[in-house]
């Protein structure tokens, strides 16, 4: 795990160092005031789906038990480089025995229109659960713009649980996000 963290950190540092070389005109158009952002994320690490409140895309199968998740996020750039975001997701655990509806609200800021940093609150609603999970998340990465409307955003994410009844207080993930900009 330590090698993965160091490798991802090195990639992010290299990307940040070369951010100035990329044409700012191309990147700044996607993060201009009044633009929309629609994205889906995948996560690696931290358990089945990292945690039980998920607005991304995931699938695992182990010993005949299949867990999956589907969701997405949308944001609106209120000023240049700053988007206010919301997300929804649905997860099925243990072959449908447990399901969760997830939500997320937060803000995403693009440093130099190319290095996204996100702070958010993520929660889930489980049927008949005595307590529903709630997380504060911090995410950072690097946006690779593939044209006027598409970006790929690899990055790192850390979620901190706000609940006492969940044993995984902090969850670390490596993420790859896919975003559409309008």
PDB file of C-alpha atoms in Angstrom:
ATOM      1  CA  UNK A   1       0.000   0.000   0.000  1.00  0.00           C
ATOM      2  CA  UNK A   2       2.886   2.327   0.810  1.00  0.00           C
ATOM      3  CA  UNK A   3       4.297   1.857  -2.709  1.00  0.00           C
ATOM      4  CA  UNK A   4       0.916   2.682  -4.257  1.00  0.00           C
ATOM      5  CA  UNK A   5       0.615   5.866  -2.192  1.00  0.00           C
ATOM      6  CA  UNK A   6       4.145   6.963  -3.091  1.00  0.00           C
ATOM      7  CA  UNK A   7       3.605   6.178  -6.792  1.00  0.00           C
ATOM      8  CA  UNK A   8       0.359   8.139  -6.962  1.00  0.00           C
ATOM      9  CA  UNK A   9       1.946  11.038  -5.051  1.00  0.00           C
ATOM     10  CA  UNK A  10       4.847  11.080  -7.529  1.00  0.00           C
ATOM     11  CA  UNK A  11       2.458  11.106 -10.495  1.00  0.00           C
ATOM     12  CA  UNK A  12       0.455  13.950  -8.963  1.00  0.00           C
ATOM     13  CA  UNK A  13       3.616  15.938  -8.220  1.00  0.00           C
ATOM     14  CA  UNK A  14       4.855  15.440 -11.784  1.00  0.00           C
ATOM     15  CA  UNK A  15       1.480  16.482 -13.167  1.00  0.00           C
ATOM     16  CA  UNK A  16       1.385  19.562 -10.956  1.00  0.00           C
ATOM     17  CA  UNK A  17       4.902  20.554 -12.010  1.00  0.00           C
ATOM     18  CA  UNK A  18       3.916  20.303 -15.670  1.00  0.00           C
ATOM     19  CA  UNK A  19       0.570  22.047 -15.256  1.00  0.00           C
ATOM     20  CA  UNK A  20       2.081  25.340 -16.351  1.00  0.00           C
ATOM     21  CA  UNK A  21       3.159  23.788 -19.672  1.00  0.00           C
ATOM     22  CA  UNK A  22      -0.403  22.894 -20.637  1.00  0.00           C
ATOM     23  CA  UNK A  23      -2.338  25.553 -22.516  1.00  0.00           C
ATOM     24  CA  UNK A  24      -4.326  27.506 -19.960  1.00  0.00           C
ATOM     25  CA  UNK A  25      -6.783  28.627 -22.623  1.00  0.00           C
ATOM     26  CA  UNK A  26      -7.989  25.064 -23.140  1.00  0.00           C
ATOM     27  CA  UNK A  27      -8.411  24.303 -19.446  1.00  0.00           C
ATOM     28  CA  UNK A  28      -9.839  27.639 -18.354  1.00  0.00           C
ATOM     29  CA  UNK A  29     -12.798  27.377 -20.738  1.00  0.00           C
ATOM     30  CA  UNK A  30     -14.109  24.239 -19.023  1.00  0.00           C
ATOM     31  CA  UNK A  31     -13.954  25.800 -15.550  1.00  0.00           C
ATOM     32  CA  UNK A  32     -15.363  29.239 -16.423  1.00  0.00           C
ATOM     33  CA  UNK A  33     -18.210  30.839 -14.498  1.00  0.00           C
ATOM     34  CA  UNK A  34     -21.603  29.578 -15.673  1.00  0.00           C
ATOM     35  CA  UNK A  35     -20.312  26.189 -16.937  1.00  0.00           C
ATOM     36  CA  UNK A  36     -21.694  22.816 -15.819  1.00  0.00           C
ATOM     37  CA  UNK A  37     -19.783  19.712 -14.722  1.00  0.00           C
ATOM     38  CA  UNK A  38     -21.120  16.135 -14.799  1.00  0.00           C
ATOM     39  CA  UNK A  39     -18.861  13.384 -13.485  1.00  0.00           C
ATOM     40  CA  UNK A  40     -18.569   9.783 -12.402  1.00  0.00           C
ATOM     41  CA  UNK A  41     -15.790   8.390 -10.228  1.00  0.00           C
ATOM     42  CA  UNK A  42     -14.302   5.001  -9.600  1.00  0.00           C
ATOM     43  CA  UNK A  43     -12.480   4.225  -6.358  1.00  0.00           C
ATOM     44  CA  UNK A  44      -9.761   1.737  -5.450  1.00  0.00           C
ATOM     45  CA  UNK A  45      -8.818   0.866  -1.885  1.00  0.00           C
ATOM     46  CA  UNK A  46     -10.419   1.110   1.513  1.00  0.00           C
ATOM     47  CA  UNK A  47     -12.580  -2.015   1.322  1.00  0.00           C
ATOM     48  CA  UNK A  48     -15.523  -3.041  -0.821  1.00  0.00           C
ATOM     49  CA  UNK A  49     -16.594   0.427  -1.893  1.00  0.00           C
ATOM     50  CA  UNK A  50     -14.298   2.322   0.454  1.00  0.00           C
ATOM     51  CA  UNK A  51     -17.358   3.106   2.521  1.00  0.00           C
ATOM     52  CA  UNK A  52     -21.072   2.586   2.412  1.00  0.00           C
ATOM     53  CA  UNK A  53     -22.007   6.047   1.116  1.00  0.00           C
ATOM     54  CA  UNK A  54     -20.979   6.017  -2.513  1.00  0.00           C
ATOM     55  CA  UNK A  55     -21.848   8.336  -5.418  1.00  0.00           C
ATOM     56  CA  UNK A  56     -19.415   6.623  -7.785  1.00  0.00           C
ATOM     57  CA  UNK A  57     -19.279   3.465  -9.865  1.00  0.00           C
ATOM     58  CA  UNK A  58     -18.040   0.207  -8.370  1.00  0.00           C
ATOM     59  CA  UNK A  59     -18.309  -3.566  -8.625  1.00  0.00           C
ATOM     60  CA  UNK A  60     -16.809  -6.377  -6.539  1.00  0.00           C
ATOM     61  CA  UNK A  61     -17.468 -10.086  -6.310  1.00  0.00           C
ATOM     62  CA  UNK A  62     -15.882 -12.353  -3.729  1.00  0.00           C
ATOM     63  CA  UNK A  63     -16.903 -15.897  -2.741  1.00  0.00           C
ATOM     64  CA  UNK A  64     -20.256 -15.605  -4.471  1.00  0.00           C
ATOM     65  CA  UNK A  65     -21.123 -12.264  -2.863  1.00  0.00           C
ATOM     66  CA  UNK A  66     -21.561  -9.437  -5.352  1.00  0.00           C
ATOM     67  CA  UNK A  67     -21.593  -5.769  -4.359  1.00  0.00           C
ATOM     68  CA  UNK A  68     -22.154  -2.948  -6.822  1.00  0.00           C
ATOM     69  CA  UNK A  69     -22.692   0.780  -6.846  1.00  0.00           C
ATOM     70  CA  UNK A  70     -23.777   3.341  -9.432  1.00  0.00           C
ATOM     71  CA  UNK A  71     -23.987   7.096  -9.111  1.00  0.00           C
ATOM     72  CA  UNK A  72     -22.873  10.428 -10.418  1.00  0.00           C
ATOM     73  CA  UNK A  73     -22.250  14.033  -9.491  1.00  0.00           C
ATOM     74  CA  UNK A  74     -23.050  17.378 -11.080  1.00  0.00           C
ATOM     75  CA  UNK A  75     -21.727  20.832 -10.415  1.00  0.00           C
ATOM     76  CA  UNK A  76     -22.161  24.437 -11.464  1.00  0.00           C
ATOM     77  CA  UNK A  77     -19.253  26.900 -11.638  1.00  0.00           C
ATOM     78  CA  UNK A  78     -20.422  29.873  -9.564  1.00  0.00           C
ATOM     79  CA  UNK A  79     -17.157  31.707 -10.305  1.00  0.00           C
ATOM     80  CA  UNK A  80     -14.127  30.788 -12.415  1.00  0.00           C
ATOM     81  CA  UNK A  81     -12.626  27.488 -11.166  1.00  0.00           C
ATOM     82  CA  UNK A  82     -15.134  26.985  -8.279  1.00  0.00           C
ATOM     83  CA  UNK A  83     -18.031  24.558  -8.692  1.00  0.00           C
ATOM     84  CA  UNK A  84     -20.763  23.802  -6.176  1.00  0.00           C
ATOM     85  CA  UNK A  85     -21.576  20.083  -6.490  1.00  0.00           C
ATOM     86  CA  UNK A  86     -24.228  17.536  -5.588  1.00  0.00           C
ATOM     87  CA  UNK A  87     -24.313  13.800  -6.163  1.00  0.00           C
ATOM     88  CA  UNK A  88     -26.600  10.784  -5.828  1.00  0.00           C
ATOM     89  CA  UNK A  89     -25.879   7.072  -5.770  1.00  0.00           C
ATOM     90  CA  UNK A  90     -27.366   3.635  -5.194  1.00  0.00           C
ATOM     91  CA  UNK A  91     -25.513   0.627  -3.778  1.00  0.00           C
ATOM     92  CA  UNK A  92     -26.425  -3.030  -3.368  1.00  0.00           C
ATOM     93  CA  UNK A  93     -24.465  -5.134  -0.871  1.00  0.00           C
ATOM     94  CA  UNK A  94     -24.515  -8.888  -0.264  1.00  0.00           C
ATOM     95  CA  UNK A  95     -26.481  -9.680  -3.428  1.00  0.00           C
ATOM     96  CA  UNK A  96     -29.260  -7.204  -2.678  1.00  0.00           C
ATOM     97  CA  UNK A  97     -29.780  -8.018   1.008  1.00  0.00           C
ATOM     98  CA  UNK A  98     -28.661  -4.497   1.935  1.00  0.00           C
ATOM     99  CA  UNK A  99     -29.201  -1.412  -0.216  1.00  0.00           C
ATOM    100  CA  UNK A 100     -28.243   2.209   0.298  1.00  0.00           C
ATOM    101  CA  UNK A 101     -29.157   5.513  -1.300  1.00  0.00           C
ATOM    102  CA  UNK A 102     -26.277   7.970  -1.098  1.00  0.00           C
ATOM    103  CA  UNK A 103     -25.983  11.729  -1.414  1.00  0.00           C
ATOM    104  CA  UNK A 104     -23.126  14.207  -1.573  1.00  0.00           C
ATOM    105  CA  UNK A 105     -22.864  18.006  -1.390  1.00  0.00           C
ATOM    106  CA  UNK A 106     -19.677  19.994  -1.633  1.00  0.00           C
ATOM    107  CA  UNK A 107     -17.403  22.308  -3.540  1.00  0.00           C
ATOM    108  CA  UNK A 108     -14.647  21.675  -6.072  1.00  0.00           C
ATOM    109  CA  UNK A 109     -11.935  24.235  -6.830  1.00  0.00           C
ATOM    110  CA  UNK A 110      -9.514  23.974  -9.752  1.00  0.00           C
ATOM    111  CA  UNK A 111      -6.131  25.515  -8.884  1.00  0.00           C
ATOM    112  CA  UNK A 112      -4.747  27.106 -12.084  1.00  0.00           C
ATOM    113  CA  UNK A 113      -7.828  25.633 -13.822  1.00  0.00           C
ATOM    114  CA  UNK A 114      -6.188  22.190 -13.803  1.00  0.00           C
ATOM    115  CA  UNK A 115      -5.616  20.855 -10.243  1.00  0.00           C
ATOM    116  CA  UNK A 116      -8.993  19.954  -8.658  1.00  0.00           C
ATOM    117  CA  UNK A 117      -9.405  20.045  -4.877  1.00  0.00           C
ATOM    118  CA  UNK A 118     -12.763  18.970  -3.445  1.00  0.00           C
ATOM    119  CA  UNK A 119     -14.328  19.172   0.018  1.00  0.00           C
ATOM    120  CA  UNK A 120     -17.690  17.492   0.587  1.00  0.00           C
ATOM    121  CA  UNK A 121     -20.168  15.871   2.924  1.00  0.00           C
ATOM    122  CA  UNK A 122     -21.366  12.387   1.930  1.00  0.00           C
ATOM    123  CA  UNK A 123     -24.099  10.344   3.562  1.00  0.00           C
ATOM    124  CA  UNK A 124     -26.280   7.321   2.972  1.00  0.00           C
ATOM    125  CA  UNK A 125     -29.720   6.098   3.915  1.00  0.00           C
ATOM    126  CA  UNK A 126     -30.071   2.413   4.795  1.00  0.00           C
ATOM    127  CA  UNK A 127     -33.451   0.821   5.275  1.00  0.00           C
ATOM    128  CA  UNK A 128     -34.137  -0.050   8.944  1.00  0.00           C
ATOM    129  CA  UNK A 129     -30.656   1.056  10.075  1.00  0.00           C
ATOM    130  CA  UNK A 130     -30.262   2.437  13.617  1.00  0.00           C
ATOM    131  CA  UNK A 131     -27.699   4.940  12.314  1.00  0.00           C
ATOM    132  CA  UNK A 132     -26.829   6.069   8.792  1.00  0.00           C
ATOM    133  CA  UNK A 133     -23.212   6.796   7.817  1.00  0.00           C
ATOM    134  CA  UNK A 134     -21.974  10.362   7.315  1.00  0.00           C
ATOM    135  CA  UNK A 135     -18.537  11.330   5.996  1.00  0.00           C
ATOM    136  CA  UNK A 136     -16.445  14.444   5.400  1.00  0.00           C
ATOM    137  CA  UNK A 137     -14.248  13.956   2.333  1.00  0.00           C
ATOM    138  CA  UNK A 138     -11.208  15.705   0.913  1.00  0.00           C
ATOM    139  CA  UNK A 139     -10.082  14.924  -2.617  1.00  0.00           C
ATOM    140  CA  UNK A 140      -7.270  16.216  -4.821  1.00  0.00           C
ATOM    141  CA  UNK A 141      -5.926  15.300  -8.215  1.00  0.00           C
ATOM    142  CA  UNK A 142      -4.971  16.466 -11.660  1.00  0.00           C
ATOM    143  CA  UNK A 143      -7.330  17.179 -14.561  1.00  0.00           C
ATOM    144  CA  UNK A 144      -6.283  15.945 -17.994  1.00  0.00           C
ATOM    145  CA  UNK A 145      -8.486  17.762 -20.495  1.00  0.00           C
ATOM    146  CA  UNK A 146      -9.066  15.682 -23.634  1.00  0.00           C
ATOM    147  CA  UNK A 147     -10.801  18.457 -25.536  1.00  0.00           C
ATOM    148  CA  UNK A 148     -13.421  21.097 -24.961  1.00  0.00           C
ATOM    149  CA  UNK A 149     -15.884  18.878 -23.068  1.00  0.00           C
ATOM    150  CA  UNK A 150     -14.089  15.887 -21.500  1.00  0.00           C
ATOM    151  CA  UNK A 151     -11.549  15.444 -18.711  1.00  0.00           C
ATOM    152  CA  UNK A 152     -10.049  12.520 -16.833  1.00  0.00           C
ATOM    153  CA  UNK A 153      -9.179  13.306 -13.224  1.00  0.00           C
ATOM    154  CA  UNK A 154      -6.974  10.805 -11.371  1.00  0.00           C
ATOM    155  CA  UNK A 155      -6.547  11.643  -7.718  1.00  0.00           C
ATOM    156  CA  UNK A 156      -6.473  10.766  -4.051  1.00  0.00           C
ATOM    157  CA  UNK A 157      -9.370  10.924  -1.585  1.00  0.00           C
ATOM    158  CA  UNK A 158      -9.665  10.654   2.173  1.00  0.00           C
ATOM    159  CA  UNK A 159     -13.015  10.259   3.960  1.00  0.00           C
ATOM    160  CA  UNK A 160     -13.438  10.732   7.691  1.00  0.00           C
ATOM    161  CA  UNK A 161     -16.472   9.146   9.356  1.00  0.00           C
ATOM    162  CA  UNK A 162     -18.620  11.358  11.570  1.00  0.00           C
ATOM    163  CA  UNK A 163     -20.307   8.328  13.205  1.00  0.00           C
ATOM    164  CA  UNK A 164     -19.256   6.510  16.361  1.00  0.00           C
ATOM    165  CA  UNK A 165     -20.851   3.200  15.316  1.00  0.00           C
ATOM    166  CA  UNK A 166     -18.747   2.656  12.189  1.00  0.00           C
ATOM    167  CA  UNK A 167     -15.375   1.027  12.760  1.00  0.00           C
ATOM    168  CA  UNK A 168     -13.669   2.411   9.645  1.00  0.00           C
ATOM    169  CA  UNK A 169     -13.121   5.972  10.903  1.00  0.00           C
ATOM    170  CA  UNK A 170     -10.938   7.007   7.975  1.00  0.00           C
ATOM    171  CA  UNK A 171     -10.869   5.686   4.427  1.00  0.00           C
ATOM    172  CA  UNK A 172      -8.164   6.376   1.855  1.00  0.00           C
ATOM    173  CA  UNK A 173      -8.869   5.852  -1.866  1.00  0.00           C
ATOM    174  CA  UNK A 174      -7.166   6.195  -5.209  1.00  0.00           C
ATOM    175  CA  UNK A 175      -9.764   7.553  -7.658  1.00  0.00           C
ATOM    176  CA  UNK A 176     -10.195   8.051 -11.357  1.00  0.00           C
ATOM    177  CA  UNK A 177     -12.902  10.518 -12.332  1.00  0.00           C
ATOM    178  CA  UNK A 178     -14.450  11.075 -15.744  1.00  0.00           C
ATOM    179  CA  UNK A 179     -16.041  14.478 -16.298  1.00  0.00           C
ATOM    180  CA  UNK A 180     -18.102  16.229 -18.958  1.00  0.00           C
ATOM    181  CA  UNK A 181     -17.943  20.033 -19.111  1.00  0.00           C
ATOM    182  CA  UNK A 182     -20.715  22.131 -20.704  1.00  0.00           C
TER     183      UNK A 182
END
